[in-house]
mmCIF file of C-alpha atoms and ligand atoms in Angstrom:
data_model
loop_
_atom_site.group_PDB
_atom_site.id
_atom_site.type_symbol
_atom_site.label_atom_id
_atom_site.label_comp_id
_atom_site.label_asym_id
_atom_site.label_seq_id
_atom_site.Cartn_x
_atom_site.Cartn_y
_atom_site.Cartn_z
ATOM 1 C CA MET A 1 125.641 189.896 168.933
ATOM 2 C CA LYS A 2 125.719 186.228 167.868
ATOM 3 C CA LYS A 3 122.175 184.937 168.008
ATOM 4 C CA TYR A 4 121.002 181.339 168.467
ATOM 5 C CA LEU A 5 117.417 180.078 168.683
ATOM 6 C CA VAL A 6 115.225 177.126 169.443
ATOM 7 C CA ILE A 7 112.039 177.139 167.370
ATOM 8 C CA GLY A 8 108.888 175.100 167.929
ATOM 9 C CA ASN A 9 105.218 175.305 168.776
ATOM 10 C CA PRO A 10 104.628 175.193 171.695
ATOM 11 C CA ILE A 11 108.053 176.316 172.893
ATOM 12 C CA GLY A 12 107.484 177.541 176.454
ATOM 13 C CA HIS A 13 108.602 174.186 177.943
ATOM 14 C CA SER A 14 111.998 174.144 176.173
ATOM 15 C CA LEU A 15 114.989 173.923 178.501
ATOM 16 C CA SER A 16 117.490 174.442 175.659
ATOM 17 C CA PRO A 17 118.024 178.194 176.333
ATOM 18 C CA LEU A 18 118.949 177.410 179.952
ATOM 19 C CA ILE A 19 121.624 174.911 178.902
ATOM 20 C CA HIS A 20 123.103 176.769 175.948
ATOM 21 C CA ASN A 21 123.218 180.160 177.699
ATOM 22 C CA HIS A 22 124.927 178.437 180.649
ATOM 23 C CA TRP A 23 127.609 177.023 178.340
ATOM 24 C CA MET A 24 127.992 180.322 176.455
ATOM 25 C CA LYS A 25 128.759 182.029 179.763
ATOM 26 C CA LYS A 26 130.949 179.181 181.016
ATOM 27 C CA TYR A 27 133.067 179.132 177.843
ATOM 28 C CA ARG A 28 133.202 182.948 177.777
ATOM 29 C CA LEU A 29 131.408 183.328 174.448
ATOM 30 C CA PHE A 30 130.492 186.901 175.315
ATOM 31 C CA GLY A 31 128.137 188.515 172.841
ATOM 32 C CA SER A 32 126.320 185.220 172.181
ATOM 33 C CA ILE A 33 122.705 184.709 173.169
ATOM 34 C CA TYR A 34 120.315 181.754 172.793
ATOM 35 C CA GLU A 35 116.565 182.458 172.785
ATOM 36 C CA LYS A 36 113.322 180.565 172.175
ATOM 37 C CA ARG A 37 110.865 181.589 169.482
ATOM 38 C CA LYS A 38 107.365 180.252 168.908
ATOM 39 C CA VAL A 39 106.841 179.971 165.162
ATOM 40 C CA GLU A 40 104.225 178.832 162.663
ATOM 41 C CA GLU A 41 104.918 176.676 159.616
ATOM 42 C CA LYS A 42 104.785 179.769 157.397
ATOM 43 C CA ASP A 43 107.754 181.255 159.319
ATOM 44 C CA LEU A 44 110.179 178.397 158.559
ATOM 45 C CA LYS A 45 111.388 179.791 155.229
ATOM 46 C CA ASN A 46 112.279 183.082 156.872
ATOM 47 C CA ILE A 47 114.172 181.395 159.725
ATOM 48 C CA VAL A 48 116.407 179.709 157.140
ATOM 49 C CA LYS A 49 116.870 183.068 155.369
ATOM 50 C CA GLU A 50 117.932 184.652 158.663
ATOM 51 C CA ILE A 51 120.664 182.014 158.954
ATOM 52 C CA ARG A 52 121.696 182.525 155.341
ATOM 53 C CA ASP A 53 121.942 186.287 155.988
ATOM 54 C CA ASP A 54 123.999 185.686 159.188
ATOM 55 C CA GLU A 55 121.316 187.276 161.373
ATOM 56 C CA ILE A 56 121.131 183.982 163.287
ATOM 57 C CA ILE A 57 124.124 181.655 163.723
ATOM 58 C CA GLY A 58 122.465 178.440 164.823
ATOM 59 C CA VAL A 59 118.977 177.058 165.404
ATOM 60 C CA ASN A 60 117.529 174.069 167.234
ATOM 61 C CA VAL A 61 114.260 172.775 165.812
ATOM 62 C CA THR A 62 111.685 171.013 167.931
ATOM 63 C CA VAL A 63 108.101 169.681 167.702
ATOM 64 C CA PRO A 64 106.383 169.831 165.213
ATOM 65 C CA PHE A 65 108.929 171.144 162.680
ATOM 66 C CA LYS A 66 111.738 168.555 162.560
ATOM 67 C CA LYS A 67 110.494 167.195 159.226
ATOM 68 C CA LEU A 68 108.654 170.267 157.958
ATOM 69 C CA ILE A 69 111.862 172.350 157.928
ATOM 70 C CA ILE A 70 113.589 170.019 155.433
ATOM 71 C CA PRO A 71 112.291 171.505 152.124
ATOM 72 C CA PHE A 72 113.718 174.925 153.047
ATOM 73 C CA LEU A 73 117.299 173.713 153.632
ATOM 74 C CA ASP A 74 120.208 173.677 151.152
ATOM 75 C CA GLU A 75 121.709 170.436 152.384
ATOM 76 C CA LEU A 76 121.113 167.584 154.853
ATOM 77 C CA HIS A 77 123.715 165.753 156.902
ATOM 78 C CA PRO A 78 123.455 161.990 156.096
ATOM 79 C CA THR A 79 121.824 161.083 159.438
ATOM 80 C CA ALA A 80 119.223 163.844 159.021
ATOM 81 C CA LYS A 81 118.549 162.538 155.519
ATOM 82 C CA LYS A 82 118.128 158.919 156.594
ATOM 83 C CA THR A 83 115.936 159.736 159.603
ATOM 84 C CA GLU A 84 114.089 162.625 157.864
ATOM 85 C CA SER A 85 114.512 164.555 161.091
ATOM 86 C CA VAL A 86 116.377 167.824 161.590
ATOM 87 C CA ASN A 87 116.899 169.370 165.015
ATOM 88 C CA THR A 88 119.927 171.608 164.360
ATOM 89 C CA LEU A 89 120.647 174.209 161.662
ATOM 90 C CA PHE A 90 123.996 175.778 160.840
ATOM 91 C CA LYS A 91 125.491 177.550 157.813
ATOM 92 C CA VAL A 92 128.485 175.797 156.264
ATOM 93 C CA LYS A 93 130.190 177.230 153.169
ATOM 94 C CA ASN A 94 127.196 179.432 152.386
ATOM 95 C CA LYS A 95 124.743 176.545 152.631
ATOM 96 C CA VAL A 96 122.200 176.155 155.420
ATOM 97 C CA VAL A 97 122.644 172.540 156.528
ATOM 98 C CA GLY A 98 120.208 170.439 158.582
ATOM 99 C CA TYR A 99 121.684 168.076 161.171
ATOM 100 C CA ASN A 100 120.148 165.505 163.480
ATOM 101 C CA THR A 101 121.876 165.589 166.880
ATOM 102 C CA ASP A 102 119.060 163.622 168.587
ATOM 103 C CA GLU A 103 120.476 160.478 166.968
ATOM 104 C CA PRO A 104 124.072 160.782 168.251
ATOM 105 C CA GLY A 105 122.618 162.050 171.548
ATOM 106 C CA PHE A 106 120.646 158.834 171.945
ATOM 107 C CA ALA A 107 123.452 156.669 170.517
ATOM 108 C CA GLN A 108 125.894 158.016 173.083
ATOM 109 C CA THR A 109 123.439 157.318 175.903
ATOM 110 C CA MET A 110 122.988 153.732 174.687
ATOM 111 C CA TRP A 111 126.751 153.331 174.355
ATOM 112 C CA GLU A 112 127.207 154.391 177.974
ATOM 113 C CA LEU A 113 124.481 151.950 179.069
ATOM 114 C CA PHE A 114 125.630 149.027 176.916
ATOM 115 C CA PRO A 115 129.382 149.428 176.418
ATOM 116 C CA ASP A 116 131.011 146.746 174.372
ATOM 117 C CA LYS A 117 133.995 145.360 176.201
ATOM 118 C CA ASP A 118 135.977 145.010 173.003
ATOM 119 C CA TYR A 119 135.077 148.546 171.948
ATOM 120 C CA LYS A 120 133.274 147.237 168.887
ATOM 121 C CA ILE A 121 130.770 150.064 168.969
ATOM 122 C CA LEU A 122 128.511 148.569 166.358
ATOM 123 C CA ALA A 123 128.152 145.395 168.399
ATOM 124 C CA SER A 124 127.195 147.054 171.681
ATOM 125 C CA LEU A 125 123.476 146.354 171.348
ATOM 126 C CA LYS A 126 123.759 143.206 169.292
ATOM 127 C CA ARG A 127 121.336 140.438 170.218
ATOM 128 C CA LYS A 128 119.279 142.781 172.413
ATOM 129 C CA ASN A 129 115.519 142.703 171.802
ATOM 130 C CA ILE A 130 114.148 146.213 172.033
ATOM 131 C CA PHE A 131 110.479 147.146 172.200
ATOM 132 C CA VAL A 132 109.923 150.702 170.958
ATOM 133 C CA LEU A 133 106.638 152.459 171.720
ATOM 134 C CA GLY A 134 105.599 155.344 169.459
ATOM 135 C CA ALA A 135 106.241 156.388 165.860
ATOM 136 C CA GLY A 136 106.441 160.165 166.155
ATOM 137 C CA GLY A 137 109.078 162.593 164.904
ATOM 138 C CA VAL A 138 111.889 161.355 167.132
ATOM 139 C CA THR A 139 111.303 157.598 166.734
ATOM 140 C CA SER A 140 113.187 157.321 163.432
ATOM 141 C CA SER A 141 116.361 158.577 165.182
ATOM 142 C CA ILE A 142 115.966 155.951 167.893
ATOM 143 C CA ILE A 143 115.439 153.077 165.447
ATOM 144 C CA TYR A 144 118.406 154.241 163.352
ATOM 145 C CA THR A 145 120.734 153.941 166.367
ATOM 146 C CA LEU A 146 119.322 150.567 167.400
ATOM 147 C CA GLU A 147 119.585 149.090 163.912
ATOM 148 C CA GLN A 148 123.116 150.425 163.441
ATOM 149 C CA ARG A 149 124.095 148.623 166.620
ATOM 150 C CA GLY A 150 122.551 145.341 165.642
ATOM 151 C CA ALA A 151 119.551 145.274 167.987
ATOM 152 C CA LYS A 152 116.290 143.539 167.089
ATOM 153 C CA VAL A 153 113.537 146.169 167.120
ATOM 154 C CA PHE A 154 109.824 145.616 167.742
ATOM 155 C CA LEU A 155 107.737 148.720 167.085
ATOM 156 C CA SER A 156 104.219 149.614 168.183
ATOM 157 C CA ASN A 157 102.273 152.827 167.746
ATOM 158 C CA ARG A 158 98.665 153.792 168.440
ATOM 159 C CA THR A 159 98.340 154.816 164.785
ATOM 160 C CA LYS A 160 99.733 151.643 163.198
ATOM 161 C CA LYS A 161 100.085 153.262 159.762
ATOM 162 C CA LYS A 162 102.867 155.486 161.080
ATOM 163 C CA ALA A 163 104.785 152.457 162.383
ATOM 164 C CA GLU A 164 104.330 150.779 159.003
ATOM 165 C CA GLU A 165 105.735 153.901 157.300
ATOM 166 C CA LEU A 166 108.876 153.508 159.424
ATOM 167 C CA LYS A 167 109.139 149.854 158.412
ATOM 168 C CA LYS A 168 109.529 150.964 154.786
ATOM 169 C CA LYS A 169 112.736 152.685 155.882
ATOM 170 C CA TYR A 170 113.928 150.146 158.465
ATOM 171 C CA THR A 171 112.910 146.843 156.933
ATOM 172 C CA GLU A 172 114.243 144.625 159.737
ATOM 173 C CA ILE A 173 111.816 145.924 162.362
ATOM 174 C CA ASP A 174 108.665 144.029 163.374
ATOM 175 C CA VAL A 175 105.490 146.101 163.710
ATOM 176 C CA LEU A 176 102.994 145.091 166.417
ATOM 177 C CA ASP A 177 99.438 146.225 167.113
ATOM 178 C CA TRP A 178 99.151 148.844 169.847
ATOM 179 C CA GLY A 179 98.710 147.051 173.160
ATOM 180 C CA LYS A 180 100.515 143.870 171.993
ATOM 181 C CA ARG A 181 103.963 142.848 173.241
ATOM 182 C CA PRO A 182 106.866 141.068 171.554
ATOM 183 C CA PRO A 183 107.620 137.506 172.771
ATOM 184 C CA VAL A 184 110.926 138.633 174.322
ATOM 185 C CA CYS A 185 112.465 141.964 175.177
ATOM 186 C CA ASP A 186 115.449 143.345 177.117
ATOM 187 C CA VAL A 187 114.658 147.031 176.839
ATOM 188 C CA VAL A 188 111.386 148.942 176.458
ATOM 189 C CA ILE A 189 111.750 152.466 175.089
ATOM 190 C CA ASN A 190 108.913 154.961 175.330
ATOM 191 C CA THR A 191 109.189 157.475 172.486
ATOM 192 C CA THR A 192 105.547 158.587 172.796
ATOM 193 C CA SER A 193 104.594 161.877 174.366
ATOM 194 C CA ILE A 194 102.397 160.033 176.896
ATOM 195 C CA GLY A 195 103.798 161.103 180.225
ATOM 196 C CA LEU A 196 104.315 164.750 179.439
ATOM 197 C CA THR A 197 101.098 165.204 181.419
ATOM 198 C CA SER A 198 100.961 163.558 184.823
ATOM 199 C CA ASN A 199 97.695 161.620 184.526
ATOM 200 C CA GLU A 200 98.431 159.719 181.300
ATOM 201 C CA ARG A 201 99.694 156.139 181.359
ATOM 202 C CA ILE A 202 100.545 153.472 178.803
ATOM 203 C CA ASP A 203 98.003 150.680 178.992
ATOM 204 C CA ILE A 204 100.313 147.701 178.412
ATOM 205 C CA ASP A 205 100.731 145.026 181.081
ATOM 206 C CA PHE A 206 104.379 144.407 182.047
ATOM 207 C CA ASN A 207 103.624 142.641 185.349
ATOM 208 C CA ASP A 208 105.515 139.516 184.292
ATOM 209 C CA CYS A 209 108.680 141.668 184.510
ATOM 210 C CA ASN A 210 108.227 141.986 188.293
ATOM 211 C CA GLY A 211 111.552 142.022 190.124
ATOM 212 C CA ASP A 212 113.613 141.758 186.910
ATOM 213 C CA LYS A 213 116.510 144.179 187.388
ATOM 214 C CA ASN A 214 117.962 143.259 184.010
ATOM 215 C CA LYS A 215 115.034 144.797 182.150
ATOM 216 C CA LEU A 216 115.514 148.450 181.302
ATOM 217 C CA PHE A 217 112.557 150.781 180.846
ATOM 218 C CA TYR A 218 113.765 153.931 179.122
ATOM 219 C CA ASP A 219 111.623 157.042 178.566
ATOM 220 C CA LEU A 220 112.680 159.816 176.206
ATOM 221 C CA THR A 221 110.691 162.293 178.281
ATOM 222 C CA TYR A 222 112.783 164.033 180.955
ATOM 223 C CA ASN A 223 110.292 166.612 182.177
ATOM 224 C CA PRO A 224 108.641 165.291 184.360
ATOM 225 C CA LYS A 225 111.681 163.320 185.515
ATOM 226 C CA GLU A 226 109.637 160.224 186.302
ATOM 227 C CA THR A 227 106.686 159.503 184.033
ATOM 228 C CA ASN A 228 104.075 156.911 185.010
ATOM 229 C CA PHE A 229 105.845 154.525 182.608
ATOM 230 C CA LEU A 230 109.065 154.841 184.653
ATOM 231 C CA LYS A 231 107.335 154.931 188.019
ATOM 232 C CA GLU A 232 105.497 151.672 187.328
ATOM 233 C CA ALA A 233 108.761 150.050 186.159
ATOM 234 C CA ARG A 234 110.606 151.248 189.277
ATOM 235 C CA LEU A 235 107.856 149.841 191.506
ATOM 236 C CA ARG A 236 108.100 146.509 189.656
ATOM 237 C CA GLY A 237 111.829 146.479 190.452
ATOM 238 C CA ASN A 238 113.063 147.092 186.885
ATOM 239 C CA ASN A 239 115.930 149.314 185.814
ATOM 240 C CA THR A 240 114.790 152.774 184.643
ATOM 241 C CA MET A 241 116.224 155.828 182.926
ATOM 242 C CA ASN A 242 114.720 159.053 181.613
ATOM 243 C CA GLY A 243 115.701 161.151 178.569
ATOM 244 C CA GLN A 244 117.770 163.752 180.401
ATOM 245 C CA LYS A 245 121.128 162.341 179.304
ATOM 246 C CA MET A 246 119.979 162.136 175.693
ATOM 247 C CA PHE A 247 118.755 165.723 175.866
ATOM 248 C CA LEU A 248 122.115 166.895 177.214
ATOM 249 C CA ASN A 249 124.036 164.797 174.688
ATOM 250 C CA GLN A 250 122.084 166.233 171.739
ATOM 251 C CA ALA A 251 122.703 169.734 173.089
ATOM 252 C CA ILE A 252 126.452 169.015 173.371
ATOM 253 C CA HIS A 253 126.545 167.912 169.724
ATOM 254 C CA ALA A 254 124.697 171.057 168.576
ATOM 255 C CA PHE A 255 126.893 173.355 170.689
ATOM 256 C CA ASN A 256 129.990 171.676 169.264
ATOM 257 C CA LEU A 257 128.780 172.158 165.677
ATOM 258 C CA TRP A 258 128.244 175.864 166.256
ATOM 259 C CA THR A 259 131.277 176.693 168.411
ATOM 260 C CA ASN A 260 133.772 173.823 168.088
ATOM 261 C CA ILE A 261 133.632 173.469 171.878
ATOM 262 C CA THR A 262 132.548 170.170 173.503
ATOM 263 C CA PRO A 263 130.933 171.064 176.831
ATOM 264 C CA LYS A 264 131.080 168.631 179.736
ATOM 265 C CA ILE A 265 128.021 167.330 181.596
ATOM 266 C CA ASP A 266 128.757 168.442 185.163
ATOM 267 C CA ASP A 267 126.658 168.779 188.336
ATOM 268 C CA GLU A 268 126.055 172.425 187.551
ATOM 269 C CA VAL A 269 124.343 171.703 184.239
ATOM 270 C CA VAL A 270 122.344 168.756 185.630
ATOM 271 C CA LYS A 271 121.160 171.026 188.473
ATOM 272 C CA LEU A 272 119.820 173.486 185.898
ATOM 273 C CA LEU A 273 117.428 170.810 184.653
ATOM 274 C CA ASP A 274 116.225 169.832 188.156
HETATM 275 N N1 NAP B 301 115.269 163.374 175.500
HETATM 276 C C1 NAP B 301 115.351 164.003 174.353
HETATM 277 O O1 NAP B 301 116.410 164.546 174.000
HETATM 278 C C2 NAP B 301 114.162 164.048 173.445
HETATM 279 C C3 NAP B 301 114.337 164.397 172.086
HETATM 280 C C4 NAP B 301 113.202 164.428 171.285
HETATM 281 C C5 NAP B 301 111.948 164.109 171.803
HETATM 282 N N2 NAP B 301 111.837 163.790 173.112
HETATM 283 C C6 NAP B 301 110.510 163.451 173.688
HETATM 284 O O2 NAP B 301 109.971 162.367 172.961
HETATM 285 C C7 NAP B 301 108.550 162.435 172.926
HETATM 286 C C8 NAP B 301 108.039 162.290 171.509
HETATM 287 O O3 NAP B 301 108.529 163.337 170.707
HETATM 288 P P1 NAP B 301 108.132 163.429 169.136
HETATM 289 O O4 NAP B 301 108.829 164.586 168.590
HETATM 290 O O5 NAP B 301 108.314 162.107 168.471
HETATM 291 O O6 NAP B 301 106.545 163.728 169.266
HETATM 292 P P2 NAP B 301 105.395 163.549 168.179
HETATM 293 O O7 NAP B 301 105.951 163.584 166.799
HETATM 294 O O8 NAP B 301 104.336 164.501 168.563
HETATM 295 O O9 NAP B 301 104.849 162.026 168.403
HETATM 296 C C9 NAP B 301 104.069 161.699 169.522
HETATM 297 C C10 NAP B 301 103.944 160.175 169.652
HETATM 298 O O10 NAP B 301 103.214 159.886 170.852
HETATM 299 C C11 NAP B 301 102.064 159.069 170.521
HETATM 300 N N3 NAP B 301 100.968 159.422 171.433
HETATM 301 C C12 NAP B 301 100.630 160.651 171.897
HETATM 302 N N4 NAP B 301 99.565 160.573 172.724
HETATM 303 C C13 NAP B 301 99.228 159.242 172.790
HETATM 304 C C14 NAP B 301 98.210 158.521 173.475
HETATM 305 N N5 NAP B 301 97.333 159.136 174.291
HETATM 306 N N6 NAP B 301 98.169 157.169 173.311
HETATM 307 C C15 NAP B 301 99.032 156.536 172.509
HETATM 308 N N7 NAP B 301 100.014 157.172 171.818
HETATM 309 C C16 NAP B 301 100.113 158.513 171.954
HETATM 310 C C17 NAP B 301 101.763 159.402 169.087
HETATM 311 O O11 NAP B 301 100.977 158.359 168.547
HETATM 312 P P3 NAP B 301 100.050 158.620 167.248
HETATM 313 O O12 NAP B 301 100.960 158.501 166.064
HETATM 314 O O13 NAP B 301 99.030 157.549 167.312
HETATM 315 O O14 NAP B 301 99.463 159.995 167.407
HETATM 316 C C18 NAP B 301 103.172 159.499 168.514
HETATM 317 O O15 NAP B 301 103.718 158.221 168.300
HETATM 318 C C19 NAP B 301 108.201 163.784 173.590
HETATM 319 O O16 NAP B 301 107.845 163.535 174.924
HETATM 320 C C20 NAP B 301 109.500 164.567 173.525
HETATM 321 O O17 NAP B 301 109.600 165.506 174.589
HETATM 322 C C21 NAP B 301 112.916 163.748 173.949
#
């Protein structure tokens, strides 16, 4: 039996097993199974050992372990190193390597939203002003993509110190106090976990964006499908998108690392998340 896992705490909400088991069946990888496991920080070392000993083939890592897993790994893929965020583990040439597939998952989503007509990928977000809310585990991956593609990033987090920590890594970003807005912005990205529960909302006034279809409000959360942040933007007449595509894209990248197969996003897989 080839075993795959997603680890986190809490883990009950994870939809990764649904997606990966669907693909394992679809691509006839009989004898493969993907499960979720709730772990504590003290268990991380042993998870890596299980991969080293071929008891587990691949692992997805979620909140709050994406950074905490790093000291136990033999090697980091360059993007995981730069972002200090690991969401996928796989053994390569006897070394347990940490990858970050959130970053290409988000990058691909942005590429589909902002294609560059000349196919100059790095220019696709150039000159866009992007307001990023939050400075949690996933935010570094988001800023990495945006900077690579030449966007101007404004960052704001409730705990300002965490935003300032990110500025040490991404020097071109501007850090704003929580509640403040940049003078201009084309896209607002919510990377906070506000919205995972239905009664929370972000207390920033975007009413001057009323009726502006060119403004995109993007939320990394995909469950619930429409957070208050997205609902308010939709009611204002703005463009909105949730994190479902990014989630599927990161899963495709992980599945490809483990199996060499690139699954397609079809109606069947989208329906699984509904
Ligand atoms: N679509 C995808 O593929 C994908 C991938 C990864 C993550 N996500 C989603 O992205 C979100 C963040 O994930 P993460 O790993 O970065 O989480 P995290 O490390 O726990 O960070 C949480 C962030 O939310 C902020 N926050 C939480 N409650 C708040 C409140 N009441 N007011 C203001 N700020 C608040 C935190 O601010 P403080 O620093 O002040 O605490 C922090 O910036 C989650 O909803 C997760 O599901 C989606």
